[in-house]
Short mmCIF file of C-alpha atoms (C1' of nucleotides) in Angstrom, two decimals:
data_model
loop_
_atom_site.label_atom_id
_atom_site.label_comp_id
_atom_site.label_asym_id
_atom_site.label_seq_id
_atom_site.Cartn_x
_atom_site.Cartn_y
_atom_site.Cartn_z
CA MET A 503 19.69 21.29 39.21
CA LYS A 504 16.14 22.20 40.04
CA ARG A 505 14.58 23.53 36.89
CA THR A 506 11.16 24.55 35.72
CA LEU A 507 9.91 22.81 32.60
CA VAL A 508 8.92 25.05 29.71
CA ARG A 509 5.49 23.44 29.87
CA GLU A 510 5.15 24.51 33.50
CA ALA A 511 6.53 27.99 32.89
CA LEU A 512 4.09 28.67 30.07
CA ALA A 513 1.17 27.68 32.27
CA CYS A 514 2.35 29.73 35.24
CA ARG A 515 0.88 33.16 36.02
CA GLU A 516 2.86 33.96 39.18
CA PHE A 517 4.55 36.98 37.65
CA GLY A 518 7.82 37.90 39.29
CA LYS A 519 8.56 34.32 40.28
CA LEU A 520 12.22 33.38 39.88
CA VAL A 521 12.74 30.34 37.70
CA THR A 522 15.55 28.32 36.15
CA VAL A 523 14.90 26.87 32.71
CA ALA A 524 17.17 24.91 30.42
CA GLY A 525 16.95 23.62 26.91
CA TRP A 526 17.93 24.19 23.31
CA VAL A 527 17.74 27.43 21.37
CA ARG A 528 15.30 27.37 18.47
CA THR A 529 16.02 30.88 17.26
CA ARG A 530 17.38 34.21 18.39
CA ARG A 531 16.22 37.68 17.37
CA ASP A 532 18.24 40.75 18.29
CA SER A 533 16.64 44.05 19.12
CA LYS A 534 18.67 47.23 19.25
CA ALA A 535 16.39 48.39 22.05
CA GLY A 536 18.73 46.66 24.45
CA PHE A 537 18.00 42.95 24.40
CA SER A 538 17.72 39.76 22.38
CA PHE A 539 14.82 37.36 22.19
CA ILE A 540 15.59 33.66 22.49
CA GLU A 541 13.09 30.91 21.73
CA LEU A 542 13.84 28.08 24.13
CA ASN A 543 12.55 24.53 23.76
CA ASP A 544 13.15 21.75 26.26
CA GLY A 545 10.97 19.01 24.81
CA SER A 546 8.41 19.18 27.60
CA CYS A 547 5.87 20.55 25.16
CA LEU A 548 5.56 21.75 21.59
CA ALA A 549 5.68 25.46 22.41
CA ASN A 550 8.83 27.48 23.03
CA LEU A 551 9.46 29.78 25.95
CA GLN A 552 10.57 33.27 25.00
CA ILE A 553 13.64 34.46 26.87
CA LEU A 554 14.40 38.13 27.03
CA ALA A 555 18.17 38.53 27.34
CA PRO A 556 19.11 42.14 28.24
CA VAL A 557 22.23 43.71 26.79
CA ASP A 558 23.56 44.31 30.31
CA LEU A 559 24.08 40.59 30.90
CA PRO A 560 27.86 40.29 31.50
CA ASN A 561 28.17 37.70 28.74
CA TYR A 562 25.79 39.36 26.27
CA ALA A 563 28.41 40.03 23.60
CA THR A 564 30.47 36.93 24.21
CA ASP A 565 27.65 34.39 24.56
CA VAL A 566 24.14 35.64 23.81
CA GLN A 567 25.03 37.11 20.43
CA LYS A 568 26.66 33.86 19.43
CA LEU A 569 23.61 31.73 20.09
CA HIS A 570 22.26 29.90 17.08
CA PRO A 571 19.58 27.23 16.66
CA GLY A 572 20.62 24.09 18.52
CA ALA A 573 22.72 25.72 21.23
CA SER A 574 22.07 24.48 24.77
CA ILE A 575 21.61 26.98 27.57
CA ARG A 576 20.41 27.48 31.11
CA VAL A 577 18.59 30.64 32.05
CA GLU A 578 17.76 32.09 35.43
CA GLY A 579 15.35 34.95 35.63
CA ALA A 580 11.92 36.24 36.50
CA LEU A 581 8.77 34.96 34.93
CA VAL A 582 7.00 38.08 33.64
CA ALA A 583 3.98 39.02 31.58
CA SER A 584 5.08 39.52 27.99
CA GLU A 585 4.82 42.97 26.48
CA GLY A 586 4.67 41.56 23.01
CA ALA A 587 1.90 39.71 21.25
CA GLY A 588 2.14 35.98 20.66
CA GLN A 589 2.89 34.78 24.18
CA ALA A 590 1.45 35.47 27.60
CA VAL A 591 4.61 34.94 29.61
CA GLU A 592 8.33 35.13 29.09
CA VAL A 593 11.44 34.94 31.21
CA LYS A 594 13.56 38.02 31.72
CA ALA A 595 17.04 36.61 32.14
CA THR A 596 19.28 37.68 35.03
CA SER A 597 21.90 35.09 34.06
CA LEU A 598 22.43 32.90 31.04
CA LYS A 599 24.85 29.98 30.90
CA VAL A 600 25.82 28.35 27.64
CA TYR A 601 26.37 24.59 27.88
CA GLY A 602 27.26 24.19 24.24
CA PHE A 603 27.30 26.43 21.18
CA CYS A 604 26.02 25.21 17.84
CA ASP A 605 27.76 26.07 14.60
CA PRO A 606 25.08 27.12 12.11
CA LEU A 607 27.34 26.17 9.22
CA GLU A 608 27.51 22.59 10.43
CA TYR A 609 24.15 22.10 12.15
CA PRO A 610 21.63 20.43 9.83
CA LEU A 611 18.57 21.99 11.46
CA GLY A 612 17.80 25.62 10.90
CA LYS A 613 14.77 27.78 11.19
CA SER A 614 13.29 26.83 7.86
CA ARG A 615 11.13 23.81 7.15
CA ILE A 616 12.97 20.58 6.44
CA SER A 617 11.49 17.60 4.61
CA PHE A 618 10.86 14.38 6.53
CA GLU A 619 13.06 12.59 4.00
CA ARG A 620 15.98 14.85 4.80
CA LEU A 621 15.37 14.47 8.54
CA ARG A 622 15.67 10.68 8.24
CA GLU A 623 19.30 11.25 7.29
CA VAL A 624 19.85 13.11 10.57
CA ALA A 625 17.62 10.98 12.75
CA HIS A 626 19.82 11.60 15.77
CA LEU A 627 18.85 15.27 15.65
CA ARG A 628 15.32 15.16 14.27
CA SER A 629 13.99 14.68 17.80
CA ARG A 630 14.73 18.39 18.23
CA THR A 631 12.14 19.40 15.65
CA ASN A 632 8.54 20.28 16.37
CA SER A 633 7.24 17.31 14.39
CA PHE A 634 9.39 14.65 15.98
CA GLY A 635 9.06 16.04 19.47
CA ALA A 636 5.29 15.85 19.02
CA VAL A 637 5.50 12.32 17.63
CA ALA A 638 7.60 11.24 20.61
CA ARG A 639 5.12 12.67 23.09
CA VAL A 640 2.11 11.12 21.36
CA ARG A 641 3.92 7.81 21.11
CA ASN A 642 4.69 7.95 24.82
CA THR A 643 1.05 8.59 25.66
CA LEU A 644 -0.09 5.71 23.47
CA ALA A 645 2.40 3.37 25.14
CA PHE A 646 1.49 4.40 28.66
CA GLU A 647 -2.24 4.24 27.93
CA THR A 648 -1.79 0.79 26.43
CA HIS A 649 -0.56 -0.44 29.79
CA ARG A 650 -3.27 1.44 31.64
CA PHE A 651 -6.01 0.02 29.41
CA PHE A 652 -4.98 -3.60 29.86
CA GLN A 653 -4.01 -3.26 33.50
CA ASP A 654 -7.42 -1.77 34.28
CA ARG A 655 -9.03 -4.86 32.74
CA GLY A 656 -6.97 -7.37 34.67
CA PHE A 657 -4.54 -8.24 31.89
CA TYR A 658 -1.03 -9.14 32.99
CA TYR A 659 1.96 -7.71 31.13
CA PHE A 660 3.70 -10.70 29.61
CA ASN A 661 7.27 -10.58 28.28
CA ALA A 662 7.46 -12.85 25.28
CA PRO A 663 10.90 -14.14 24.30
CA ILE A 664 12.75 -12.12 21.68
CA ILE A 665 14.79 -15.08 20.49
CA THR A 666 12.82 -18.11 19.40
CA ALA A 667 14.52 -21.40 18.66
CA SER A 668 11.58 -23.21 17.22
CA ASP A 669 12.42 -25.29 14.17
CA CYS A 670 9.16 -24.52 12.51
CA GLU A 671 8.81 -21.10 11.08
CA GLY A 672 5.26 -20.28 10.26
CA ALA A 673 4.75 -17.25 8.09
CA GLY A 674 7.08 -14.36 7.42
CA GLU A 675 10.80 -14.18 6.79
CA MET A 676 12.83 -14.24 10.01
CA PHE A 677 16.15 -12.80 11.06
CA GLN A 678 18.51 -15.57 12.05
CA VAL A 679 20.39 -15.31 15.32
CA THR A 680 23.74 -17.07 15.35
CA THR A 681 27.17 -16.99 16.93
CA LEU A 682 28.64 -19.17 14.19
CA ASP A 683 31.58 -17.71 12.30
CA LEU A 684 30.02 -16.87 8.96
CA GLU A 685 33.45 -17.00 7.31
CA ASN A 686 33.88 -20.55 8.49
CA VAL A 687 30.55 -22.26 9.04
CA PRO A 688 30.73 -25.75 10.58
CA LYS A 689 29.28 -28.36 8.24
CA ASP A 690 27.95 -31.85 8.92
CA LYS A 691 30.46 -34.26 7.36
CA LEU A 692 27.79 -36.62 6.04
CA THR A 693 25.14 -34.26 4.71
CA GLY A 694 27.30 -31.22 3.99
CA LYS A 695 24.66 -29.01 5.62
CA VAL A 696 25.27 -26.43 8.34
CA ASP A 697 25.87 -28.13 11.69
CA PHE A 698 23.65 -26.12 13.99
CA SER A 699 24.55 -28.32 16.96
CA LYS A 700 27.66 -26.13 17.11
CA ASP A 701 25.59 -22.96 17.25
CA PHE A 702 24.80 -21.13 20.49
CA PHE A 703 21.44 -22.77 21.08
CA GLY A 704 22.38 -26.05 19.43
CA ARG A 705 19.73 -25.40 16.80
CA PRO A 706 18.71 -22.62 14.41
CA ALA A 707 17.35 -19.57 16.22
CA ASN A 708 15.58 -16.45 15.07
CA LEU A 709 14.24 -13.13 16.28
CA THR A 710 10.56 -13.31 17.11
CA VAL A 711 7.94 -12.47 14.52
CA SER A 712 5.18 -12.68 17.13
CA GLY A 713 4.82 -13.50 20.80
CA GLN A 714 1.37 -14.94 20.31
CA LEU A 715 2.07 -18.64 20.74
CA GLU A 716 3.95 -18.05 23.97
CA ALA A 717 1.34 -15.55 25.16
CA GLU A 718 -1.32 -18.23 24.71
CA THR A 719 0.46 -20.42 27.23
CA TYR A 720 0.16 -17.72 29.88
CA ALA A 721 -3.38 -16.73 28.90
CA CYS A 722 -4.29 -20.36 29.53
CA ALA A 723 -3.10 -19.98 33.12
CA LEU A 724 -3.43 -16.34 34.15
CA GLY A 725 -6.57 -15.72 32.13
CA SER A 726 -5.62 -12.51 30.37
CA VAL A 727 -2.19 -11.30 29.28
CA TYR A 728 -0.73 -8.86 26.78
CA THR A 729 2.66 -8.44 25.21
CA PHE A 730 4.21 -5.13 24.24
CA GLY A 731 7.60 -5.55 22.69
CA PRO A 732 9.73 -5.43 19.59
CA THR A 733 8.96 -7.69 16.66
CA PHE A 734 11.15 -8.49 13.68
CA ARG A 735 10.26 -9.32 10.10
CA ALA A 736 12.95 -9.82 7.48
CA GLU A 737 10.60 -9.16 4.58
CA ASN A 738 11.99 -7.01 1.80
CA SER A 739 9.16 -4.56 2.32
CA ASN A 740 9.52 -1.02 1.13
CA THR A 741 6.34 0.78 1.99
CA THR A 742 5.05 3.57 4.21
CA ARG A 743 3.53 1.01 6.59
CA HIS A 744 6.21 -1.67 7.08
CA LEU A 745 9.30 -1.85 9.26
CA ALA A 746 11.79 -4.66 9.78
CA GLU A 747 11.73 -3.86 13.51
CA PHE A 748 8.49 -2.66 15.01
CA TRP A 749 6.56 -2.79 18.24
CA MET A 750 3.50 -4.91 18.62
CA ILE A 751 0.87 -5.25 21.30
CA GLU A 752 -0.67 -8.70 21.53
CA PRO A 753 -3.43 -9.31 24.07
CA GLU A 754 -4.42 -12.91 24.56
CA PHE A 755 -7.32 -13.90 26.81
CA ALA A 756 -9.07 -17.06 27.86
CA PHE A 757 -12.79 -17.87 27.90
CA ALA A 758 -13.28 -15.55 24.95
CA ASP A 759 -14.62 -15.88 21.42
CA LEU A 760 -14.25 -13.78 18.29
CA ASP A 761 -16.91 -11.27 19.36
CA ASP A 762 -15.12 -10.73 22.66
CA ASP A 763 -11.94 -10.25 20.67
CA ALA A 764 -13.53 -7.60 18.45
CA ASP A 765 -15.05 -5.88 21.48
CA LEU A 766 -11.64 -5.69 23.13
CA ALA A 767 -9.97 -4.36 19.99
CA GLU A 768 -12.61 -1.70 19.59
CA ASP A 769 -12.50 -0.61 23.24
CA TYR A 770 -8.71 -0.50 23.11
CA LEU A 771 -8.52 1.64 19.98
CA ARG A 772 -11.16 4.00 21.33
CA HIS A 773 -9.32 4.31 24.61
CA LEU A 774 -6.10 5.25 22.82
CA ILE A 775 -7.84 7.83 20.67
CA ARG A 776 -9.58 9.41 23.66
CA SER A 777 -6.32 9.46 25.58
CA VAL A 778 -4.32 11.34 22.97
CA LEU A 779 -7.16 13.79 22.43
CA GLU A 780 -7.21 14.47 26.14
CA GLN A 781 -3.48 14.44 26.89
CA CYS A 782 -1.84 15.75 23.71
CA PRO A 783 -4.11 18.56 22.46
CA ASP A 784 -1.27 20.89 21.43
CA ASP A 785 0.66 18.20 19.59
CA LEU A 786 -2.50 17.02 17.81
CA LYS A 787 -3.36 20.58 16.82
CA PHE A 788 0.12 20.88 15.34
CA PHE A 789 -0.42 17.70 13.31
CA ASN A 790 -3.85 18.91 12.30
CA ASP A 791 -2.47 22.24 11.06
CA ARG A 792 0.79 21.13 9.54
CA VAL A 793 0.62 17.44 8.68
CA GLU A 794 -2.91 16.22 8.03
CA LYS A 795 -5.86 18.55 7.70
CA GLY A 796 -8.95 17.12 9.37
CA LEU A 797 -7.02 14.89 11.77
CA LEU A 798 -8.69 16.32 14.88
CA ASP A 799 -12.17 15.95 13.40
CA ASN A 800 -11.48 12.34 12.48
CA LEU A 801 -10.12 11.42 15.89
CA THR A 802 -12.87 13.27 17.72
CA ARG A 803 -15.52 11.50 15.67
CA LEU A 804 -13.97 8.11 16.42
CA ALA A 805 -13.71 8.74 20.14
CA ASP A 806 -17.39 7.89 20.52
CA ALA A 807 -18.32 6.04 17.34
CA SER A 808 -18.70 2.28 17.25
CA PHE A 809 -16.89 0.43 14.52
CA THR A 810 -18.59 -1.19 11.55
CA ARG A 811 -18.49 -4.97 11.71
CA ILE A 812 -19.05 -7.08 8.63
CA SER A 813 -18.25 -10.62 7.63
CA TYR A 814 -15.69 -11.34 4.95
CA THR A 815 -18.53 -12.75 2.85
CA GLU A 816 -20.48 -9.50 3.17
CA ALA A 817 -17.35 -7.49 2.36
CA ILE A 818 -16.84 -9.46 -0.84
CA LYS A 819 -20.46 -8.85 -1.85
CA ILE A 820 -20.01 -5.11 -1.34
CA LEU A 821 -16.74 -5.10 -3.28
CA GLU A 822 -18.15 -7.16 -6.13
CA GLY A 823 -20.80 -4.48 -6.54
CA VAL A 824 -18.14 -1.90 -7.35
CA ALA A 825 -15.61 -4.22 -8.97
CA ASP A 826 -15.03 -1.72 -11.80
CA ARG A 827 -13.02 0.56 -9.61
CA PHE A 828 -10.47 -2.09 -8.66
CA GLU A 829 -7.38 -3.32 -10.42
CA PHE A 830 -7.81 -6.70 -8.74
CA LYS A 831 -11.31 -8.13 -9.02
CA PRO A 832 -12.66 -9.33 -5.68
CA TYR A 833 -14.31 -12.72 -5.34
CA TRP A 834 -14.99 -15.12 -2.47
CA GLY A 835 -11.83 -16.97 -1.53
CA VAL A 836 -9.14 -14.39 -2.20
CA ASP A 837 -7.63 -12.12 0.38
CA LEU A 838 -8.61 -8.47 0.38
CA GLN A 839 -6.21 -6.23 -1.52
CA SER A 840 -5.06 -2.88 -0.17
CA GLU A 841 -7.38 -1.13 -2.59
CA HIS A 842 -10.31 -3.19 -1.30
CA GLU A 843 -9.52 -2.43 2.33
CA ARG A 844 -9.15 1.25 1.57
CA TYR A 845 -12.48 1.31 -0.22
CA LEU A 846 -14.23 -0.23 2.77
CA ALA A 847 -12.63 2.03 5.39
CA GLU A 848 -12.32 5.27 3.41
CA VAL A 849 -15.21 5.28 0.95
CA LYS A 850 -17.96 2.86 1.93
CA PHE A 851 -17.97 3.18 5.73
CA GLN A 852 -15.63 6.17 6.19
CA GLY A 853 -14.32 4.88 9.48
CA PRO A 854 -12.90 1.80 11.16
CA VAL A 855 -14.19 -1.50 9.85
CA ILE A 856 -13.82 -4.93 11.43
CA VAL A 857 -13.94 -7.70 8.84
CA MET A 858 -14.63 -11.12 10.38
CA ASN A 859 -14.64 -14.80 9.44
CA TYR A 860 -12.27 -15.20 6.52
CA PRO A 861 -11.89 -18.27 4.29
CA ARG A 862 -9.73 -20.87 6.03
CA GLU A 863 -7.36 -21.18 3.08
CA ILE A 864 -6.01 -17.64 3.37
CA LYS A 865 -5.53 -17.58 7.14
CA ALA A 866 -3.18 -19.19 9.66
CA PHE A 867 -3.57 -22.71 11.05
CA TYR A 868 -4.16 -21.61 14.64
CA MET A 869 -7.39 -19.75 13.88
CA ARG A 870 -10.52 -21.55 15.04
CA LEU A 871 -12.40 -23.39 12.32
CA ASN A 872 -16.01 -22.25 12.13
CA ASP A 873 -18.93 -24.69 11.98
CA ASP A 874 -19.33 -24.07 8.25
CA GLU A 875 -15.87 -25.68 7.82
CA LYS A 876 -15.15 -23.03 5.20
CA THR A 877 -14.22 -20.04 7.32
CA VAL A 878 -12.15 -19.38 10.42
CA ALA A 879 -12.86 -17.07 13.36
CA ALA A 880 -10.43 -14.37 12.22
CA MET A 881 -10.77 -10.62 12.20
CA ASP A 882 -8.93 -7.67 10.70
CA VAL A 883 -9.45 -4.11 11.88
CA LEU A 884 -9.07 -1.61 9.03
CA LEU A 885 -8.48 2.09 9.59
CA PRO A 886 -8.81 4.89 7.03
CA ASN A 887 -5.41 5.96 5.61
CA VAL A 888 -3.54 3.32 7.57
CA GLY A 889 -5.21 0.10 6.41
CA GLU A 890 -4.87 -3.04 8.48
CA ILE A 891 -3.91 -2.15 12.02
CA ILE A 892 -5.08 -5.24 13.87
CA GLY A 893 -5.14 -8.89 12.92
CA GLY A 894 -6.63 -11.33 15.37
CA SER A 895 -8.65 -14.47 15.87
CA GLN A 896 -10.25 -16.90 18.20
CA ARG A 897 -7.70 -19.70 18.56
CA GLU A 898 -8.37 -23.29 17.63
CA ASP A 899 -8.92 -24.99 20.98
CA ARG A 900 -9.76 -28.53 19.76
CA LEU A 901 -6.69 -30.72 19.66
CA ASP A 902 -7.79 -32.93 16.76
CA VAL A 903 -8.79 -29.97 14.60
CA LEU A 904 -5.58 -28.11 15.40
CA GLU A 905 -3.38 -31.06 14.49
CA ARG A 906 -5.30 -31.52 11.26
CA ARG A 907 -4.89 -27.84 10.40
CA ILE A 908 -1.15 -27.96 11.13
CA ARG A 909 -0.76 -30.89 8.74
CA GLU A 910 -2.87 -29.16 6.11
CA SER A 911 -0.45 -26.26 6.32
CA GLY A 912 2.40 -28.63 5.45
CA MET A 913 3.86 -28.70 8.94
CA ASN A 914 4.35 -31.30 11.64
CA PRO A 915 2.23 -31.17 14.84
CA GLU A 916 5.20 -32.58 16.77
CA ASP A 917 7.10 -29.38 16.11
CA TYR A 918 4.28 -27.60 17.95
CA TRP A 919 4.15 -30.09 20.80
CA TRP A 920 4.00 -27.54 23.57
CA TYR A 921 1.42 -25.47 21.71
CA CYS A 922 -0.72 -28.57 21.25
CA ASP A 923 -0.32 -29.44 24.95
CA LEU A 924 -2.48 -26.43 25.78
CA ARG A 925 -5.34 -28.24 24.02
CA ARG A 926 -4.40 -31.58 25.53
CA PHE A 927 -4.49 -30.44 29.13
CA GLY A 928 -7.54 -28.46 30.11
CA THR A 929 -8.19 -26.63 26.88
CA VAL A 930 -10.28 -23.45 26.92
CA PRO A 931 -11.68 -21.16 24.26
CA HIS A 932 -9.43 -18.14 23.91
CA ALA A 933 -8.70 -15.31 21.54
CA GLY A 934 -6.29 -12.49 20.89
CA PHE A 935 -4.96 -10.04 18.36
CA GLY A 936 -1.86 -8.14 17.32
CA LEU A 937 -1.76 -4.38 16.94
CA GLY A 938 1.03 -2.67 15.06
CA PHE A 939 2.04 0.09 17.45
CA GLU A 940 3.66 2.32 14.83
CA ARG A 941 0.58 2.07 12.64
CA MET A 942 -1.44 3.39 15.56
CA VAL A 943 1.03 6.22 16.10
CA ARG A 944 0.71 7.00 12.40
CA PHE A 945 -3.06 7.06 12.63
CA CYS A 946 -3.08 9.36 15.66
CA THR A 947 -0.53 11.80 14.26
CA GLY A 948 -1.42 11.76 10.58
CA MET A 949 2.23 11.15 9.75
CA GLY A 950 2.38 9.69 6.26
CA ASN A 951 5.36 7.37 6.66
CA ILE A 952 5.83 4.75 9.37
CA ARG A 953 9.57 5.50 9.32
CA ASP A 954 8.74 8.83 10.94
CA VAL A 955 6.85 7.52 13.97
CA ILE A 956 9.65 5.32 15.36
CA PRO A 957 12.90 6.90 16.58
CA TYR A 958 15.26 4.81 14.46
CA PRO A 959 13.52 2.96 11.65
CA ARG A 960 14.99 -0.30 10.38
CA THR A 961 14.15 -1.03 6.77
CA PRO A 962 15.93 -2.95 4.00
CA GLN A 963 19.36 -1.43 3.37
CA SER A 964 18.89 0.99 6.23
CA ALA A 965 20.08 0.57 9.83
CA GLU A 966 22.11 3.73 10.44
CA PHE A 967 22.14 5.08 13.99
"C1'" U B 299 11.05 -8.44 -5.02
"C1'" C B 300 8.04 -5.85 -9.11
"C1'" C B 301 6.31 -1.01 -11.38
"C1'" G B 302 7.04 4.32 -11.64
"C1'" G B 303 9.68 8.79 -10.27
"C1'" C B 304 13.87 11.50 -8.41
"C1'" A B 305 19.46 12.64 -7.55
"C1'" U B 306 22.26 20.44 -9.40
"C1'" A B 307 25.01 25.42 -3.51
"C1'" G B 308 24.53 23.45 3.74
"C1'" C B 309 18.88 23.06 2.69
"C1'" U B 310 14.48 23.56 -1.04
"C1'" C B 311 14.48 23.72 -6.12
"C1'" A B 312 14.81 26.08 -11.52
"C1'" G B 313 17.90 25.08 -15.61
"C1'" U B 314 16.05 19.90 -22.56
"C1'" G B 315 23.08 20.26 -26.23
"C1'" G B 316 26.93 26.10 -26.27
"C1'" U B 317 30.77 30.22 -20.02
"C1'" A B 318 25.98 27.14 -13.51
"C1'" G B 319 20.82 30.26 -11.41
"C1'" A B 320 16.94 31.64 -7.57
"C1'" G B 321 15.03 31.34 -2.68
"C1'" U B 322 16.71 30.13 2.01
"C1'" A B 323 20.61 29.33 5.54
"C1'" G B 324 25.71 31.61 6.72
"C1'" G B 325 28.68 36.55 6.83
"C1'" U B 326 28.71 42.24 6.93
"C1'" G B 327 25.91 46.76 7.51
"C1'" G B 328 21.09 49.14 8.63
"C1'" C B 329 16.35 49.04 11.28
"C1'" U B 330 13.07 47.15 14.95
"C1'" G B 331 9.19 44.53 22.01
"C1'" U B 332 10.84 40.93 18.18
"C1'" U B 333 8.16 36.28 17.05
"C1'" A B 334 9.18 31.95 9.68
"C1'" A B 335 11.28 39.46 11.76
"C1'" C B 336 12.45 43.09 7.83
"C1'" C B 337 15.91 45.96 4.08
"C1'" A B 338 20.78 46.21 1.37
"C1'" C B 339 25.30 43.92 0.05
"C1'" U B 340 27.98 39.26 0.09
"C1'" U B 341 30.54 34.04 0.67
"C1'" G B 342 29.17 29.46 -1.34
"C1'" G B 343 29.02 24.10 -7.06
"C1'" U B 344 33.96 17.30 -8.93
"C1'" C B 345 25.59 19.13 -11.42
"C1'" G B 346 25.08 10.93 -7.26
"C1'" C B 347 28.98 7.26 -9.45
"C1'" U B 348 31.03 4.75 -13.94
"C1'" G B 349 31.14 4.47 -18.99
"C1'" G B 350 29.21 6.00 -23.88
"C1'" U B 351 27.30 9.49 -27.99
"C1'" U B 352 28.95 14.54 -29.54
"C1'" C B 353 33.41 19.64 -31.75
"C1'" G B 354 30.93 20.36 -27.00
"C1'" A B 355 26.83 16.87 -21.82
"C1'" G B 356 23.79 19.33 -15.70
"C1'" C B 357 20.79 18.20 -20.18
"C1'" C B 358 20.98 12.49 -24.70
"C1'" C B 359 22.09 6.81 -23.97
"C1'" A B 360 23.59 2.40 -20.80
"C1'" G B 361 24.92 0.33 -16.18
"C1'" C B 362 25.39 1.01 -10.92
"C1'" U B 363 24.16 3.19 -6.11
"C1'" G B 364 20.85 5.69 -2.99
"C1'" C B 365 16.18 7.89 -1.93
"C1'" C B 366 10.77 8.57 -2.66
"C1'" G B 367 5.84 6.76 -4.07
"C1'" G B 368 2.66 2.49 -5.43
"C1'" A B 369 2.10 -3.08 -5.30
"C1'" G B 370 3.10 -7.76 -2.78
"C1'" C B 371 4.15 -9.71 2.25
"C1'" C B 372 1.83 -8.21 6.87
"C1'" A B 373 1.06 -5.33 12.13
#
RNA sequence: UCCGGCAUAGCUCAGUGGUAGAGUAGGUGGCUGUUAACCACUUGGUCGCUGGUUCGAGCCCAGCUGCCGGAGCCA
C-alpha cells in the first residue's frame, strides 16, 4: 500500500490532494453536525492528523462510531484546509477501513495521562504513547548520528563479541552463559568442582561487560574503531541510571593520549546534542513542556559551549572547600561520590565537567600510569542530572608497566596474554572511552528513569516482554 | 545489597478502629467544526498476600511479595 505519512500530510499544503493514511486512533469526537473527528497517529511524528469522517460514509454507524483509542484504520480522502482552530490541515475521508477495533474496557491506554510506572507494566503498548514515541524517535536519531559522527572521522564500526570466554573477570558481576543442565551439573571427580570442560565452550563463558579489550586489538591495526552494542552487567542495581542490559558506545583509537580522548568525547556529545536539536524539535518541545522544564535551554546552551576540564586533584580541592554539604567527606584518594559529581556538574560548573587523572588505586589496571606514579590517565565525563555518562582513559601501552599493574590488581598477566601481545608487538599509545547510550537518551529527553528510554528494560527481578 | 516510602474501582487517588468514596475511563441520553470537548444519569471493589490483636481491621502489629525513590556498583 502506498501511504502518506502523517508527518508528510501535516507539512503538505496541496489542498485537494488525495491521500491514503493509516495508523492508530488516539481519540474520536462525534459532532451532530454530520461527522466525527478522529485523531490519527502513525508514529512518524508526535502530532496527530485530524480525520473528518462524514456521516454519509457507508460504514459510519457500523465502524466509525465504534472507534476507540488504539483502533487501527486506513483512511482515503482529500487533504483540506481545516475549518477549525488547532490544525492547519486535515483529511476529509471518502473511505475508512478498520483493520482492528480496540475494546476500551480492555485497552490499558486511554485519553488520560498515565504514569510512567504504570506504562512499564504494559511496555508492549507504551510505544503508542506520545512520550514513548518521542523517546523512540530521539533514540533513533542519537543512534544514527553516533554512526555518522564516527564514520565521518574515519572510525570503523567494530562488532565486539557478545559472549566472552575469558577466565579472568575484571570488574563487575557477569551473566554466565552455559548449556550445562543446571539440574544435573557435571562435577570433576577429584575436586568436586563444576567440570566446565563439558560446557559448550569447554570453559566458563559470560556475556560481555565491555568490548574495550577486543576493540583495542582492532584500534591497534585499523587506527580508529568504535563499538555500539549491548552490554550486560549482573549487578543488583536498582537505580534510575542502571540497567542489566544496556547499549554502550566504545570508541578506541591509536596514536592518541588522554587529551585527544577528552576532545573526542566532547565533540561527540556536542554532535549528538546538535543533532537532536536539529532533527527532533517537536519531540524535544514535548519533553520540554511535559517532562523537564528548561530542557531545550540546557541543550541549546550545550550545543556550543565547551566542557569544563579539571583534574581529580583540583576537583577534590573544590569539594573539600564545601565539605559541609556532603554526607561523605571528600579527600584525595577516594572515588567521587554521586553527591560530589552532582555538585560539580549541577552547582559549581552548571554544565558538563570532565574530571581527569584519578588516583591509580581506584581505577582499572589498563589505564596508563602517569609520570607521577600516583595517578592514571583516566577521565570521567559528568552531566547535570545524569551524572557519569562517559568513563575513559589512555591505555597503558608499556608491557612491563601493564604486567605489573595486572599483578597489583591480583590477576595473572598470562590470562591477558593476547591483550599483552598488543604491547609486545609494535605497541602504540592509544585511548578510548565508553558512553552509556541510555544515559545519553535520558539526558536529551529529560526522562527521569533509564527504564523509560530503552524499549524493554532488564533490571533485577524484571525481564517481562 | 542497604535505607526510606507505597500497595483501596480498568486508571489516578481520598478514606487513622464501627455498613467502601471522588475524579477519570466505560455505558445511556442531551448538546456541539470538535480538539484533555461539554452537561445529566449510570455500571463498576476478595481494600497486594499470609497470619495476628480486637466484639469489630482498608485502618493497628508481624512476615512475605511487588513497585517507587535514595545509596553502593558503574555506563
